[in-house]
PDB file of C-alpha atoms in Angstrom:
ATOM      1  CA  ALA A   1     124.711  58.054  84.724  1.00  0.00           C
ATOM      2  CA  GLN A   2     126.346  59.814  88.127  1.00  0.00           C
ATOM      3  CA  SER A   3     125.625  58.172  90.905  1.00  0.00           C
ATOM      4  CA  VAL A   4     125.923  58.781  94.768  1.00  0.00           C
ATOM      5  CA  SER A   5     126.617  56.380  97.495  1.00  0.00           C
ATOM      6  CA  GLN A   6     126.554  57.083 101.075  1.00  0.00           C
ATOM      7  CA  HIS A   7     127.622  54.608 102.802  1.00  0.00           C
ATOM      8  CA  ASN A   8     125.277  54.270 106.424  1.00  0.00           C
ATOM      9  CA  HIS A   9     121.312  54.413 106.496  1.00  0.00           C
ATOM     10  CA  HIS A  10     122.142  54.773 110.197  1.00  0.00           C
ATOM     11  CA  VAL A  11     123.699  56.680 112.372  1.00  0.00           C
ATOM     12  CA  ILE A  12     123.458  56.701 116.893  1.00  0.00           C
ATOM     13  CA  LEU A  13     125.827  57.977 118.864  1.00  0.00           C
ATOM     14  CA  SER A  14     125.971  60.104 121.709  1.00  0.00           C
ATOM     15  CA  GLU A  15     126.694  63.775 122.649  1.00  0.00           C
ATOM     16  CA  ALA A  16     130.037  64.302 122.451  1.00  0.00           C
ATOM     17  CA  ALA A  17     131.462  61.457 120.146  1.00  0.00           C
ATOM     18  CA  SER A  18     133.044  62.577 116.668  1.00  0.00           C
ATOM     19  CA  LEU A  19     131.106  61.767 113.981  1.00  0.00           C
ATOM     20  CA  GLU A  20     132.041  60.882 110.303  1.00  0.00           C
ATOM     21  CA  LEU A  21     129.624  60.252 107.554  1.00  0.00           C
ATOM     22  CA  GLY A  22     130.879  58.437 104.296  1.00  0.00           C
ATOM     23  CA  CYS A  23     129.448  60.205 101.068  1.00  0.00           C
ATOM     24  CA  ASN A  24     131.465  58.484  97.846  1.00  0.00           C
ATOM     25  CA  TYR A  25     130.316  59.105  93.925  1.00  0.00           C
ATOM     26  CA  SER A  26     130.722  57.711  90.586  1.00  0.00           C
ATOM     27  CA  TYR A  27     131.870  60.628  87.904  1.00  0.00           C
ATOM     28  CA  GLY A  28     135.628  60.776  87.247  1.00  0.00           C
ATOM     29  CA  GLY A  29     134.368  65.372  85.844  1.00  0.00           C
ATOM     30  CA  THR A  30     135.099  67.654  87.505  1.00  0.00           C
ATOM     31  CA  VAL A  31     131.855  68.226  90.189  1.00  0.00           C
ATOM     32  CA  ASN A  32     130.527  70.558  92.985  1.00  0.00           C
ATOM     33  CA  LEU A  33     129.491  68.255  96.192  1.00  0.00           C
ATOM     34  CA  PHE A  34     127.342  69.135  98.692  1.00  0.00           C
ATOM     35  CA  TRP A  35     126.107  68.379 102.017  1.00  0.00           C
ATOM     36  CA  TYR A  36     122.381  69.389 102.819  1.00  0.00           C
ATOM     37  CA  VAL A  37     120.792  68.387 106.400  1.00  0.00           C
ATOM     38  CA  GLN A  38     116.831  67.219 107.512  1.00  0.00           C
ATOM     39  CA  TYR A  39     116.347  68.435 110.845  1.00  0.00           C
ATOM     40  CA  PRO A  40     112.416  66.541 111.772  1.00  0.00           C
ATOM     41  CA  GLY A  41     110.101  68.633 110.298  1.00  0.00           C
ATOM     42  CA  GLN A  42     112.575  71.162 108.322  1.00  0.00           C
ATOM     43  CA  HIS A  43     113.482  71.176 104.862  1.00  0.00           C
ATOM     44  CA  LEU A  44     117.158  71.146 103.751  1.00  0.00           C
ATOM     45  CA  GLN A  45     119.634  73.487 104.311  1.00  0.00           C
ATOM     46  CA  LEU A  46     122.928  73.738 103.399  1.00  0.00           C
ATOM     47  CA  LEU A  47     125.600  72.255 105.687  1.00  0.00           C
ATOM     48  CA  LEU A  48     128.793  73.422 103.062  1.00  0.00           C
ATOM     49  CA  LYS A  49     129.438  72.620  99.471  1.00  0.00           C
ATOM     50  CA  TYR A  50     133.070  72.318  97.572  1.00  0.00           C
ATOM     51  CA  PHE A  51     133.378  73.297  94.122  1.00  0.00           C
ATOM     52  CA  SER A  52     137.172  73.736  93.752  1.00  0.00           C
ATOM     53  CA  GLY A  53     140.231  75.418  96.235  1.00  0.00           C
ATOM     54  CA  ASP A  54     141.391  73.663  99.253  1.00  0.00           C
ATOM     55  CA  PRO A  55     139.953  70.330  99.758  1.00  0.00           C
ATOM     56  CA  LEU A  56     138.560  70.810 103.503  1.00  0.00           C
ATOM     57  CA  VAL A  57     135.759  72.319 103.540  1.00  0.00           C
ATOM     58  CA  LYS A  58     134.217  74.054 106.820  1.00  0.00           C
ATOM     59  CA  GLY A  59     130.597  74.099 107.263  1.00  0.00           C
ATOM     60  CA  ILE A  60     127.581  75.587 109.609  1.00  0.00           C
ATOM     61  CA  LYS A  61     127.701  74.631 112.924  1.00  0.00           C
ATOM     62  CA  GLY A  62     131.614  73.218 113.357  1.00  0.00           C
ATOM     63  CA  PHE A  63     131.242  70.602 110.510  1.00  0.00           C
ATOM     64  CA  GLU A  64     133.782  70.554 108.194  1.00  0.00           C
ATOM     65  CA  ALA A  65     134.140  67.541 105.150  1.00  0.00           C
ATOM     66  CA  GLU A  66     136.935  66.528 103.097  1.00  0.00           C
ATOM     67  CA  PHE A  67     137.031  65.942  99.294  1.00  0.00           C
ATOM     68  CA  ILE A  68     139.657  62.932  98.135  1.00  0.00           C
ATOM     69  CA  LYS A  69     139.798  62.978  94.564  1.00  0.00           C
ATOM     70  CA  SER A  70     141.622  59.932  93.969  1.00  0.00           C
ATOM     71  CA  LYS A  71     138.574  58.057  96.545  1.00  0.00           C
ATOM     72  CA  PHE A  72     135.979  59.778  95.229  1.00  0.00           C
ATOM     73  CA  SER A  73     135.073  61.043  98.175  1.00  0.00           C
ATOM     74  CA  PHE A  74     133.553  63.627 100.609  1.00  0.00           C
ATOM     75  CA  ASN A  75     133.100  62.915 103.250  1.00  0.00           C
ATOM     76  CA  LEU A  76     131.458  64.974 106.635  1.00  0.00           C
ATOM     77  CA  ARG A  77     132.446  65.147 110.286  1.00  0.00           C
ATOM     78  CA  LYS A  78     132.270  66.574 113.248  1.00  0.00           C
ATOM     79  CA  PRO A  79     134.499  66.419 116.148  1.00  0.00           C
ATOM     80  CA  SER A  80     131.398  66.716 118.839  1.00  0.00           C
ATOM     81  CA  VAL A  81     127.996  66.212 118.013  1.00  0.00           C
ATOM     82  CA  GLN A  82     125.274  67.801 120.322  1.00  0.00           C
ATOM     83  CA  TRP A  83     121.808  66.606 120.579  1.00  0.00           C
ATOM     84  CA  SER A  84     120.661  69.529 118.277  1.00  0.00           C
ATOM     85  CA  ASP A  85     122.517  67.503 114.945  1.00  0.00           C
ATOM     86  CA  THR A  86     119.717  64.946 115.065  1.00  0.00           C
ATOM     87  CA  ALA A  87     118.363  65.270 111.701  1.00  0.00           C
ATOM     88  CA  GLU A  88     119.073  63.413 108.593  1.00  0.00           C
ATOM     89  CA  TYR A  89     122.305  64.602 106.212  1.00  0.00           C
ATOM     90  CA  PHE A  90     122.286  64.112 102.034  1.00  0.00           C
ATOM     91  CA  CYS A  91     125.348  64.299  99.998  1.00  0.00           C
ATOM     92  CA  ALA A  92     124.786  65.792  96.580  1.00  0.00           C
ATOM     93  CA  VAL A  93     126.706  65.789  93.763  1.00  0.00           C
ATOM     94  CA  ASN A  94     126.196  67.642  91.101  1.00  0.00           C
ATOM     95  CA  GLU A  95     128.090  67.757  87.023  1.00  0.00           C
ATOM     96  CA  GLY A  96     130.781  70.604  85.683  1.00  0.00           C
ATOM     97  CA  ALA A  97     128.877  73.345  84.937  1.00  0.00           C
ATOM     98  CA  ALA A  98     127.262  75.866  87.422  1.00  0.00           C
ATOM     99  CA  GLY A  99     123.553  74.853  87.170  1.00  0.00           C
ATOM    100  CA  ASN A 100     123.363  71.158  86.753  1.00  0.00           C
ATOM    101  CA  LYS A 101     121.148  68.845  88.125  1.00  0.00           C
ATOM    102  CA  LEU A 102     122.100  67.572  91.358  1.00  0.00           C
ATOM    103  CA  THR A 103     122.366  63.784  92.641  1.00  0.00           C
ATOM    104  CA  PHE A 104     121.096  62.621  96.190  1.00  0.00           C
ATOM    105  CA  GLY A 105     122.576  59.908  98.295  1.00  0.00           C
ATOM    106  CA  GLY A 106     119.737  57.985 100.204  1.00  0.00           C
ATOM    107  CA  GLY A 107     120.701  60.206 103.830  1.00  0.00           C
ATOM    108  CA  THR A 108     122.075  58.783 106.377  1.00  0.00           C
ATOM    109  CA  ARG A 109     120.005  59.210 109.397  1.00  0.00           C
ATOM    110  CA  VAL A 110     121.624  60.123 112.764  1.00  0.00           C
ATOM    111  CA  LEU A 111     120.079  60.335 116.159  1.00  0.00           C
ATOM    112  CA  VAL A 112     122.291  61.377 118.613  1.00  0.00           C
ATOM    113  CA  LYS A 113     120.994  60.633 121.857  1.00  0.00           C
ATOM    114  CA  PRO A 114     121.377  63.248 125.090  1.00  0.00           C
TER     115      PRO A 114
ATOM    116  CA  SER B   1     120.425  83.504  97.347  1.00  0.00           C
ATOM    117  CA  ALA B   2     116.706  83.199  95.324  1.00  0.00           C
ATOM    118  CA  VAL B   3     113.462  83.475  97.617  1.00  0.00           C
ATOM    119  CA  ILE B   4     111.216  80.400  96.785  1.00  0.00           C
ATOM    120  CA  SER B   5     107.297  80.222  97.874  1.00  0.00           C
ATOM    121  CA  GLN B   6     105.782  76.873  96.771  1.00  0.00           C
ATOM    122  CA  LYS B   7     102.341  75.727  97.659  1.00  0.00           C
ATOM    123  CA  PRO B   8     100.926  74.112  99.194  1.00  0.00           C
ATOM    124  CA  SER B   9     102.856  73.301 101.841  1.00  0.00           C
ATOM    125  CA  ARG B  10     100.176  69.990 101.909  1.00  0.00           C
ATOM    126  CA  ASP B  11      97.568  68.443 100.620  1.00  0.00           C
ATOM    127  CA  ILE B  12      94.951  65.536 101.026  1.00  0.00           C
ATOM    128  CA  CYS B  13      93.204  64.382  97.871  1.00  0.00           C
ATOM    129  CA  GLN B  14      91.958  61.191  96.402  1.00  0.00           C
ATOM    130  CA  ARG B  15      93.424  58.714  94.912  1.00  0.00           C
ATOM    131  CA  GLY B  16      92.149  59.753  91.069  1.00  0.00           C
ATOM    132  CA  THR B  17      92.811  63.199  91.621  1.00  0.00           C
ATOM    133  CA  SER B  18      95.273  65.588  90.367  1.00  0.00           C
ATOM    134  CA  LEU B  19      97.403  68.347  92.552  1.00  0.00           C
ATOM    135  CA  THR B  20      98.874  71.152  90.940  1.00  0.00           C
ATOM    136  CA  ILE B  21     101.949  72.079  93.155  1.00  0.00           C
ATOM    137  CA  GLN B  22     103.592  76.283  92.172  1.00  0.00           C
ATOM    138  CA  CYS B  23     106.997  77.126  92.790  1.00  0.00           C
ATOM    139  CA  GLN B  24     107.115  80.951  92.488  1.00  0.00           C
ATOM    140  CA  VAL B  25     111.251  82.179  92.671  1.00  0.00           C
ATOM    141  CA  ASP B  26     111.773  86.595  93.710  1.00  0.00           C
ATOM    142  CA  SER B  27     114.202  86.876  90.656  1.00  0.00           C
ATOM    143  CA  GLN B  28     114.739  85.347  87.419  1.00  0.00           C
ATOM    144  CA  VAL B  29     116.167  81.716  86.627  1.00  0.00           C
ATOM    145  CA  THR B  30     116.969  79.738  83.894  1.00  0.00           C
ATOM    146  CA  MET B  31     116.208  76.418  85.051  1.00  0.00           C
ATOM    147  CA  MET B  32     114.184  74.803  88.053  1.00  0.00           C
ATOM    148  CA  PHE B  33     113.973  71.470  89.194  1.00  0.00           C
ATOM    149  CA  TRP B  34     111.430  69.063  90.310  1.00  0.00           C
ATOM    150  CA  TYR B  35     111.841  66.686  93.100  1.00  0.00           C
ATOM    151  CA  ARG B  36     110.502  64.088  94.890  1.00  0.00           C
ATOM    152  CA  GLN B  37     111.055  63.190  98.375  1.00  0.00           C
ATOM    153  CA  GLN B  38     109.250  59.680  98.867  1.00  0.00           C
ATOM    154  CA  PRO B  39     108.624  58.491 102.940  1.00  0.00           C
ATOM    155  CA  GLY B  40     112.208  57.344 104.121  1.00  0.00           C
ATOM    156  CA  GLN B  41     113.549  58.076 101.638  1.00  0.00           C
ATOM    157  CA  SER B  42     115.680  59.794  99.648  1.00  0.00           C
ATOM    158  CA  LEU B  43     115.286  62.946  96.981  1.00  0.00           C
ATOM    159  CA  THR B  44     115.052  62.035  93.719  1.00  0.00           C
ATOM    160  CA  LEU B  45     115.230  64.475  90.385  1.00  0.00           C
ATOM    161  CA  ILE B  46     111.848  64.080  88.506  1.00  0.00           C
ATOM    162  CA  ALA B  47     112.490  66.986  85.873  1.00  0.00           C
ATOM    163  CA  THR B  48     114.762  69.653  85.145  1.00  0.00           C
ATOM    164  CA  ALA B  49     111.933  73.027  83.979  1.00  0.00           C
ATOM    165  CA  ASN B  50     113.796  75.282  81.752  1.00  0.00           C
ATOM    166  CA  GLN B  51     111.863  78.247  80.268  1.00  0.00           C
ATOM    167  CA  GLY B  52     110.251  78.278  76.240  1.00  0.00           C
ATOM    168  CA  SER B  53     111.191  74.744  76.073  1.00  0.00           C
ATOM    169  CA  GLU B  54     109.824  71.523  76.885  1.00  0.00           C
ATOM    170  CA  ALA B  55     110.360  69.928  80.951  1.00  0.00           C
ATOM    171  CA  THR B  56     113.671  67.528  80.611  1.00  0.00           C
ATOM    172  CA  TYR B  57     111.939  64.318  82.484  1.00  0.00           C
ATOM    173  CA  GLU B  58     114.337  61.672  84.648  1.00  0.00           C
ATOM    174  CA  SER B  59     114.272  57.682  83.473  1.00  0.00           C
ATOM    175  CA  GLY B  60     111.040  56.333  85.339  1.00  0.00           C
ATOM    176  CA  PHE B  61     109.071  59.569  85.383  1.00  0.00           C
ATOM    177  CA  VAL B  62     106.604  60.660  82.305  1.00  0.00           C
ATOM    178  CA  ILE B  63     105.177  63.893  81.532  1.00  0.00           C
ATOM    179  CA  ASP B  64     101.602  62.249  81.070  1.00  0.00           C
ATOM    180  CA  LYS B  65     101.652  61.209  85.077  1.00  0.00           C
ATOM    181  CA  PHE B  66     104.162  64.566  86.497  1.00  0.00           C
ATOM    182  CA  PRO B  67     102.710  67.541  83.303  1.00  0.00           C
ATOM    183  CA  ILE B  68     105.545  70.745  84.376  1.00  0.00           C
ATOM    184  CA  SER B  69     104.340  74.362  82.858  1.00  0.00           C
ATOM    185  CA  ARG B  70     107.454  77.589  83.204  1.00  0.00           C
ATOM    186  CA  PRO B  71     105.538  80.006  81.716  1.00  0.00           C
ATOM    187  CA  ASN B  72     108.343  82.316  82.562  1.00  0.00           C
ATOM    188  CA  LEU B  73     111.924  82.543  84.350  1.00  0.00           C
ATOM    189  CA  THR B  74     110.284  83.080  87.756  1.00  0.00           C
ATOM    190  CA  PHE B  75     107.492  80.222  87.671  1.00  0.00           C
ATOM    191  CA  SER B  76     106.410  76.655  87.576  1.00  0.00           C
ATOM    192  CA  THR B  77     103.680  74.631  88.380  1.00  0.00           C
ATOM    193  CA  LEU B  78     104.568  70.597  88.778  1.00  0.00           C
ATOM    194  CA  THR B  79     100.995  68.614  88.219  1.00  0.00           C
ATOM    195  CA  VAL B  80     100.403  65.398  89.807  1.00  0.00           C
ATOM    196  CA  SER B  81      98.056  63.493  87.633  1.00  0.00           C
ATOM    197  CA  ASN B  82      95.776  60.270  88.861  1.00  0.00           C
ATOM    198  CA  MET B  83      97.194  59.918  92.462  1.00  0.00           C
ATOM    199  CA  SER B  84      97.252  57.101  93.971  1.00  0.00           C
ATOM    200  CA  PRO B  85      98.974  56.518  96.961  1.00  0.00           C
ATOM    201  CA  GLU B  86     102.354  54.761  95.949  1.00  0.00           C
ATOM    202  CA  ASP B  87     102.490  59.614  94.826  1.00  0.00           C
ATOM    203  CA  SER B  88     102.834  60.043  98.207  1.00  0.00           C
ATOM    204  CA  SER B  89     105.843  62.491  99.184  1.00  0.00           C
ATOM    205  CA  ILE B  90     107.672  65.723  99.380  1.00  0.00           C
ATOM    206  CA  TYR B  91     107.551  67.216  96.406  1.00  0.00           C
ATOM    207  CA  LEU B  92     110.445  70.162  96.269  1.00  0.00           C
ATOM    208  CA  CYS B  93     111.450  72.919  93.385  1.00  0.00           C
ATOM    209  CA  SER B  94     115.109  73.814  93.710  1.00  0.00           C
ATOM    210  CA  VAL B  95     116.657  76.153  91.497  1.00  0.00           C
ATOM    211  CA  PRO B  96     120.518  77.167  91.405  1.00  0.00           C
ATOM    212  CA  GLY B  97     121.420  80.332  94.169  1.00  0.00           C
ATOM    213  CA  GLN B  98     124.385  81.919  94.007  1.00  0.00           C
ATOM    214  CA  GLY B  99     128.120  80.450  93.643  1.00  0.00           C
ATOM    215  CA  ARG B 100     126.930  77.587  92.298  1.00  0.00           C
ATOM    216  CA  GLY B 101     124.597  77.413  95.259  1.00  0.00           C
ATOM    217  CA  TYR B 102     121.653  76.136  95.352  1.00  0.00           C
ATOM    218  CA  THR B 103     117.911  76.567  96.759  1.00  0.00           C
ATOM    219  CA  PHE B 104     115.232  74.789  97.455  1.00  0.00           C
ATOM    220  CA  GLY B 105     111.354  75.545  98.083  1.00  0.00           C
ATOM    221  CA  SER B 106     109.623  74.190 101.803  1.00  0.00           C
ATOM    222  CA  GLY B 107     107.752  71.386  99.818  1.00  0.00           C
ATOM    223  CA  THR B 108     104.627  69.971  99.218  1.00  0.00           C
ATOM    224  CA  ARG B 109     104.104  67.364 101.681  1.00  0.00           C
ATOM    225  CA  LEU B 110     101.274  65.125  99.314  1.00  0.00           C
ATOM    226  CA  THR B 111      99.460  62.317 101.087  1.00  0.00           C
ATOM    227  CA  VAL B 112      96.958  60.543  99.228  1.00  0.00           C
ATOM    228  CA  VAL B 113      93.893  58.874  99.957  1.00  0.00           C
TER     229      VAL B 113
END
């Protein structure tokens, strides 16, 4: 069965620091990859997604992610975080065809200190 | 993208009772997904609801505990039956959106006392 691993459960950093969150998945076939964010008390929002093409994907709020097929990874990055980036971040993957179910990673709680 | 109306947004229920959660989508969709997010945890897929057929449940989830209805292409319900405090979670529905993305409902925060 498909699995998604996020390496860090909690990350604490200061404003203006750079952020990188790791995500690895287990499926060897065609995948679609997503990063979602959940701000405190709010519902899930899509940050970015990768389906095909350029493996470097740019999303909202200055986030980007790089798909490295050989490493089965889709790491999320932001060069300079803000206090408002405090949230929980979820990596998610689905297999092959559009509309298939999403499998989520365990999530990473990010706390940005002002 | 589709817009999902999910209700109730929250509820506090007595153990042993059941709660039915509704999701209404503003467009027709073939598949709807039901997820659970336990406190401090990630999202776990409960089942996939296809219109006109039985829902497909993931390992660890059974129809007797989480019966699902899918009467048409815009609506689905999830019932949490015979609730216990361990069922306290956020329950979300989701549908495939445009461009192979997904849209999520705002969630139902359930507390079982």
